[in-house]
């Protein structure tokens, strides 16, 4: 039987997400109640990082430990990956010594080649094109605060990056709409979007994109890997920030999200990210809980 991987948001069905949301809520409660829960006793997660991380490393490592297992951290700098060992060979070896693997890397084709050579499930911890674990945590956070996300409007302001592509896939799975506003020259790459464009609308003006939104979200203007463009991007993205005036165009109870790390004074103003509509710390915490549900599901299958 083919091994199931989580390489992009669309790899799981709505029914699977509904099950995982239930599991994440149960697992979160156990954690808050100091209840020991070790379904992955003696199991090993390998975490491969080719880019920096705080939240992803911490949430996967702490999460695996809390589920009774162990997490091994590898990065490009001090593993053989940095010395040119083929990704296919690395996948063969790592997957013979572990039960599940998480990778943060550059192009999506790298994680796909890795997964094709892995004997165990592979989870995407961020690629240039996708960040499914983060968007799953964000959808979970929205549901915790406001109930069902079906039929709601999510506004995306800023770069057409990995977070946006995962949001667009989530919109198809969960049945919500995304208003997208990106500066000229930084628009959507349709290679990373499904053929059905009915779940999003493009706006030239980022303020107009916020009109009536239930959730406004953004991300850094320069993602990891594009650092050389930082100064050019700062000019091109001026105006594509989330400030109080834009939030005022959204619904009065609209939430603000940012996957973090954030740059106050660039893509978001302090008045918003540190204001009452912001749920950024809940998003970060929920990485832990949804990923524990994913780890349980990908190692053991359905347990309830
Ligand atoms: N949001 C997120 O993935 O954060 P890190 O880069 O710190 O892992
Ligand atoms: N779009 C950002 C997300 C960081 C968590 C990046 O890829 O750098």
Coordinates of C-alpha atoms and ligand atoms in Angstrom, one line a residue:
X1 CA 0.0 0.0 0.0
X2 CA 1.3 3.5 -0.9
X3 CA 2.6 5.5 2.1
X4 CA 0.5 8.5 3.0
X5 CA 2.5 11.8 3.2
X6 CA 1.5 15.4 4.2
X7 CA 3.4 17.4 1.5
X8 CA 0.7 20.0 0.9
X9 CA -2.6 21.1 2.5
X10 CA -4.7 19.3 -0.2
X11 CA -3.2 15.9 0.8
X12 CA -5.9 15.5 3.4
X13 CA -9.7 15.4 2.8
X14 CA -12.2 17.5 4.7
X15 CA -13.3 14.3 6.6
X16 CA -9.7 13.7 7.7
X17 CA -9.3 17.4 8.8
X18 CA -12.5 17.1 10.8
X19 CA -11.2 14.0 12.5
X20 CA -7.8 15.7 13.2
X21 CA -9.5 18.8 14.6
X22 CA -11.3 16.6 17.0
X23 CA -8.1 14.8 18.0
X24 CA -6.2 18.1 18.3
X25 CA -8.8 19.4 20.7
X26 CA -8.7 16.2 22.8
X27 CA -4.9 16.1 22.8
X28 CA -4.8 19.8 23.7
X29 CA -7.1 19.2 26.7
X30 CA -4.9 16.3 27.9
X31 CA -1.8 18.6 27.7
X32 CA -3.5 21.4 29.6
X33 CA -4.6 18.9 32.3
X34 CA -1.1 17.5 32.7
X35 CA -2.5 14.1 31.6
X36 CA 0.2 11.7 30.3
X37 CA -0.6 10.5 26.8
X38 CA 2.0 8.3 25.1
X39 CA 0.6 6.7 22.0
X40 CA 4.0 7.1 20.2
X41 CA 6.1 5.5 23.0
X42 CA 9.5 4.4 21.5
X43 CA 8.7 5.9 18.1
X44 CA 11.1 8.3 16.5
X45 CA 10.5 11.5 14.5
X46 CA 13.4 12.8 12.4
X47 CA 13.3 16.6 11.7
X48 CA 15.4 17.9 8.8
X49 CA 15.9 21.6 8.6
X50 CA 17.4 23.3 5.6
X51 CA 16.1 26.7 6.7
X52 CA 15.9 28.4 10.1
X53 CA 13.0 27.8 12.5
X54 CA 11.8 28.5 16.0
X55 CA 8.1 27.5 16.1
X56 CA 8.3 24.5 13.8
X57 CA 11.3 22.9 15.5
X58 CA 9.9 23.5 19.0
X59 CA 6.4 22.3 18.3
X60 CA 7.4 19.1 16.6
X61 CA 10.2 18.3 19.1
X62 CA 8.1 19.1 22.2
X63 CA 5.0 17.4 20.6
X64 CA 6.8 14.2 19.8
X65 CA 8.2 14.1 23.4
X66 CA 4.8 14.7 24.9
X67 CA 3.4 11.8 22.8
X68 CA 6.0 9.5 24.4
X69 CA 8.4 9.5 21.4
X70 CA 11.7 11.0 20.5
X71 CA 12.7 13.6 18.0
X72 CA 16.0 13.8 16.3
X73 CA 17.1 17.2 14.8
X74 CA 19.2 17.3 11.7
X75 CA 20.2 20.4 9.7
X76 CA 22.1 21.1 6.5
X77 CA 25.0 22.7 8.2
X78 CA 26.2 19.6 10.2
X79 CA 24.6 16.6 8.4
X80 CA 25.8 15.0 5.2
X81 CA 22.9 16.8 3.4
X82 CA 25.1 19.9 3.4
X83 CA 27.9 18.0 1.7
X84 CA 25.8 16.9 -1.2
X85 CA 24.4 13.5 -0.2
X86 CA 21.5 12.9 -2.6
X87 CA 18.1 13.6 -1.1
X88 CA 17.0 10.2 -2.3
X89 CA 19.7 8.4 -0.4
X90 CA 19.1 10.5 2.7
X91 CA 15.4 9.5 2.6
X92 CA 16.3 5.8 2.3
X93 CA 18.6 5.9 5.3
X94 CA 16.5 8.2 7.6
X95 CA 13.3 6.2 6.9
X96 CA 14.9 2.9 7.9
X97 CA 15.7 4.3 11.4
X98 CA 12.6 6.3 12.2
X99 CA 8.8 6.2 12.1
X100 CA 8.0 9.6 10.6
X101 CA 10.0 12.4 9.1
X102 CA 9.4 16.2 9.0
X103 CA 11.3 18.3 6.5
X104 CA 11.7 22.1 6.0
X105 CA 13.4 22.7 2.7
X106 CA 13.5 24.9 -0.4
X107 CA 11.6 23.7 -3.6
X108 CA 8.6 21.5 -3.3
X109 CA 10.2 19.0 -5.7
X110 CA 12.9 18.3 -3.0
X111 CA 10.3 17.1 -0.5
X112 CA 8.5 15.2 -3.2
X113 CA 11.7 13.4 -4.2
X114 CA 12.4 12.7 -0.5
X115 CA 8.9 11.3 0.1
X116 CA 9.1 9.1 -3.0
X117 CA 12.2 7.4 -1.4
X118 CA 10.9 7.2 2.1
X119 CA 9.5 4.1 3.9
X120 CA 7.7 6.2 6.4
X121 CA 5.3 9.2 6.2
X122 CA 6.9 12.6 5.4
X123 CA 5.4 15.9 6.7
X124 CA 6.1 19.3 5.1
X125 CA 7.4 21.7 7.8
X126 CA 7.6 24.5 5.1
X127 CA 8.8 24.6 1.5
X128 CA 9.1 27.6 -0.8
X129 CA 5.6 26.7 -2.1
X130 CA 3.6 25.4 0.9
X131 CA 3.3 25.6 4.7
X132 CA 0.4 23.2 5.5
X133 CA 1.0 22.7 9.2
X134 CA 0.8 26.4 9.8
X135 CA -2.4 26.9 7.9
X136 CA -3.9 23.9 9.6
X137 CA -3.1 25.5 12.9
X138 CA -4.6 28.8 11.7
X139 CA -7.8 27.1 10.6
X140 CA -8.0 25.3 13.9
X141 CA -7.4 28.6 15.7
X142 CA -10.2 30.3 13.7
X143 CA -12.6 27.5 14.5
X144 CA -11.7 27.7 18.3
X145 CA -12.5 31.5 18.3
X146 CA -15.4 31.8 15.9
X147 CA -16.8 28.3 15.0
X148 CA -17.0 27.0 11.4
X149 CA -14.9 28.7 8.8
X150 CA -17.2 27.5 6.0
X151 CA -18.5 30.4 3.9
X152 CA -16.3 32.9 5.6
X153 CA -13.9 35.5 4.0
X154 CA -10.2 35.4 4.6
X155 CA -8.2 38.4 3.4
X156 CA -4.5 37.8 2.3
X157 CA -2.4 40.9 2.0
X158 CA 1.2 40.8 0.8
X159 CA 3.5 38.3 -1.0
X160 CA 2.2 35.4 -3.0
X161 CA 4.2 32.9 -0.9
X162 CA 4.0 29.4 0.7
X163 CA 1.4 30.6 3.3
X164 CA -0.9 32.0 0.6
X165 CA -0.8 28.8 -1.5
X166 CA -1.7 26.8 1.6
X167 CA -4.5 29.2 2.4
X168 CA -5.9 28.8 -1.1
X169 CA -5.8 25.0 -0.8
X170 CA -7.5 25.3 2.6
X171 CA -10.2 27.4 1.1
X172 CA -11.1 24.6 -1.4
X173 CA -11.1 22.0 1.3
X174 CA -13.0 23.9 4.0
X175 CA -15.3 26.0 1.6
X176 CA -14.3 29.5 2.4
X177 CA -13.2 32.5 0.2
X178 CA -9.9 34.3 0.0
X179 CA -9.6 37.9 -1.0
X180 CA -6.0 38.3 -2.3
X181 CA -4.0 41.5 -2.7
X182 CA -0.4 41.3 -3.8
X183 CA 1.8 44.1 -5.2
X184 CA 2.4 44.2 -8.9
X185 CA 5.2 41.8 -9.9
X186 CA 4.6 39.6 -6.8
X187 CA 1.4 38.0 -8.0
X188 CA 0.2 34.5 -7.7
X189 CA 2.2 31.8 -9.6
X190 CA -0.6 29.7 -11.1
X191 CA 1.6 26.6 -11.1
X192 CA 0.9 26.4 -7.3
X193 CA -2.9 26.9 -7.6
X194 CA -5.5 24.4 -8.6
X195 CA -7.5 25.0 -11.9
X196 CA -10.6 26.0 -9.9
X197 CA -10.2 29.7 -9.2
X198 CA -13.7 30.2 -7.7
X199 CA -12.5 30.3 -4.1
X200 CA -10.5 33.4 -4.4
X201 CA -10.7 37.0 -5.7
X202 CA -7.9 39.3 -6.7
X203 CA -7.8 43.0 -5.5
X204 CA -5.5 45.7 -6.7
X205 CA -6.1 47.7 -3.5
X206 CA -5.3 45.9 -0.3
X207 CA -7.8 48.1 1.7
X208 CA -10.6 47.0 -0.6
X209 CA -9.5 43.3 -0.1
X210 CA -10.3 43.8 3.6
X211 CA -13.9 44.8 3.1
X212 CA -16.3 42.6 5.1
X213 CA -13.5 40.0 6.0
X214 CA -13.9 37.6 8.9
X215 CA -10.1 37.2 9.1
X216 CA -7.2 39.3 7.8
X217 CA -3.8 37.7 7.5
X218 CA -0.4 38.6 6.1
X219 CA 3.2 37.4 6.2
X220 CA 6.7 38.7 5.8
X221 CA 7.5 40.6 2.6
X222 CA 10.7 38.6 2.2
X223 CA 10.5 34.8 2.8
X224 CA 13.5 32.7 3.6
X225 CA 15.5 32.1 0.5
X226 CA 14.8 35.6 -1.0
X227 CA 16.9 37.7 1.4
X228 CA 18.8 39.3 -1.4
X229 CA 15.6 41.0 -2.6
X230 CA 14.9 42.5 0.8
X231 CA 15.5 46.1 0.0
X232 CA 13.7 46.0 -3.4
X233 CA 10.8 44.3 -1.8
X234 CA 10.5 46.9 1.0
X235 CA 9.8 49.5 -1.7
X236 CA 7.5 47.3 -3.8
X237 CA 5.4 46.3 -0.8
X238 CA 4.9 49.7 0.7
X239 CA 1.1 50.0 1.3
X240 CA 0.7 46.2 1.6
X241 CA 0.7 46.4 5.4
X242 CA -2.1 45.6 7.8
X243 CA -2.9 48.6 9.9
X244 CA -5.9 49.8 12.0
X245 CA -7.5 51.5 8.9
X246 CA -7.5 48.3 6.9
X247 CA -8.8 46.3 9.9
X248 CA -11.6 48.8 10.2
X249 CA -12.8 47.8 6.7
X250 CA -13.2 44.2 7.9
X251 CA -16.1 42.9 10.1
X252 CA -16.0 44.4 13.6
X253 CA -15.2 40.9 15.1
X254 CA -12.6 40.0 12.4
X255 CA -9.5 38.2 13.6
X256 CA -5.9 39.1 12.6
X257 CA -3.4 36.3 12.0
X258 CA 0.3 36.1 11.1
X259 CA 2.3 32.9 11.1
X260 CA 5.3 34.7 12.7
X261 CA 8.1 35.8 12.8
X262 CA 6.7 39.3 12.1
X263 CA 8.2 42.6 11.3
X264 CA 6.3 45.4 13.0
X265 CA 6.3 48.5 10.8
X266 CA 6.6 46.5 7.6
X267 CA 3.8 44.0 6.8
X268 CA 1.9 44.7 10.1
X269 CA 1.7 47.6 12.5
X270 CA 2.1 47.1 16.2
X271 CA -1.5 48.5 16.7
X272 CA -2.8 45.4 14.9
X273 CA -0.5 42.5 15.9
X274 CA -0.5 43.6 19.5
X275 CA -4.1 44.7 19.5
X276 CA -7.4 43.0 20.6
X277 CA -8.2 41.3 17.2
X278 CA -4.8 39.5 17.0
X279 CA -4.7 35.8 17.8
X280 CA -1.1 35.3 16.8
X281 CA 0.0 33.6 20.0
X282 CA -2.9 31.1 19.8
X283 CA -1.9 30.3 16.3
X284 CA 1.7 29.6 17.4
X285 CA 0.5 27.5 20.4
X286 CA -1.9 25.5 18.2
X287 CA 1.0 24.4 16.0
X288 CA 1.9 22.1 18.9
X289 CA -1.6 20.6 19.2
X290 CA -2.5 20.1 15.6
X291 CA 0.9 18.6 14.8
X292 CA 0.5 16.1 17.7
X293 CA -2.8 15.1 16.1
X294 CA -0.9 14.8 12.7
X295 CA 1.9 12.7 14.2
X296 CA -0.6 10.4 15.9
X297 CA -2.6 10.0 12.7
X298 CA 0.4 9.5 10.4
X299 CA 2.1 6.9 12.6
X300 CA -0.9 5.0 14.0
X301 CA -3.9 5.8 11.7
X302 CA -7.3 6.6 13.2
X303 CA -7.4 5.8 16.9
X304 CA -11.1 6.8 17.5
Ligands
LIG1 N1 5.6 30.0 11.6 C1 6.7 29.3 11.5 O1 6.8 28.3 10.8 O2 7.7 29.7 12.3 P1 9.2 29.1 12.4 O3 9.9 29.6 11.1 O4 9.8 29.8 13.6 O5 9.2 27.6 12.4
LIG2 N1 6.7 32.9 4.3 C1 7.7 32.7 5.4 C2 7.1 31.9 6.5 C3 8.0 31.7 7.7 C4 7.4 30.8 8.7 C5 9.0 32.1 4.8 O1 8.9 31.2 4.0 O2 10.1 32.5 5.2

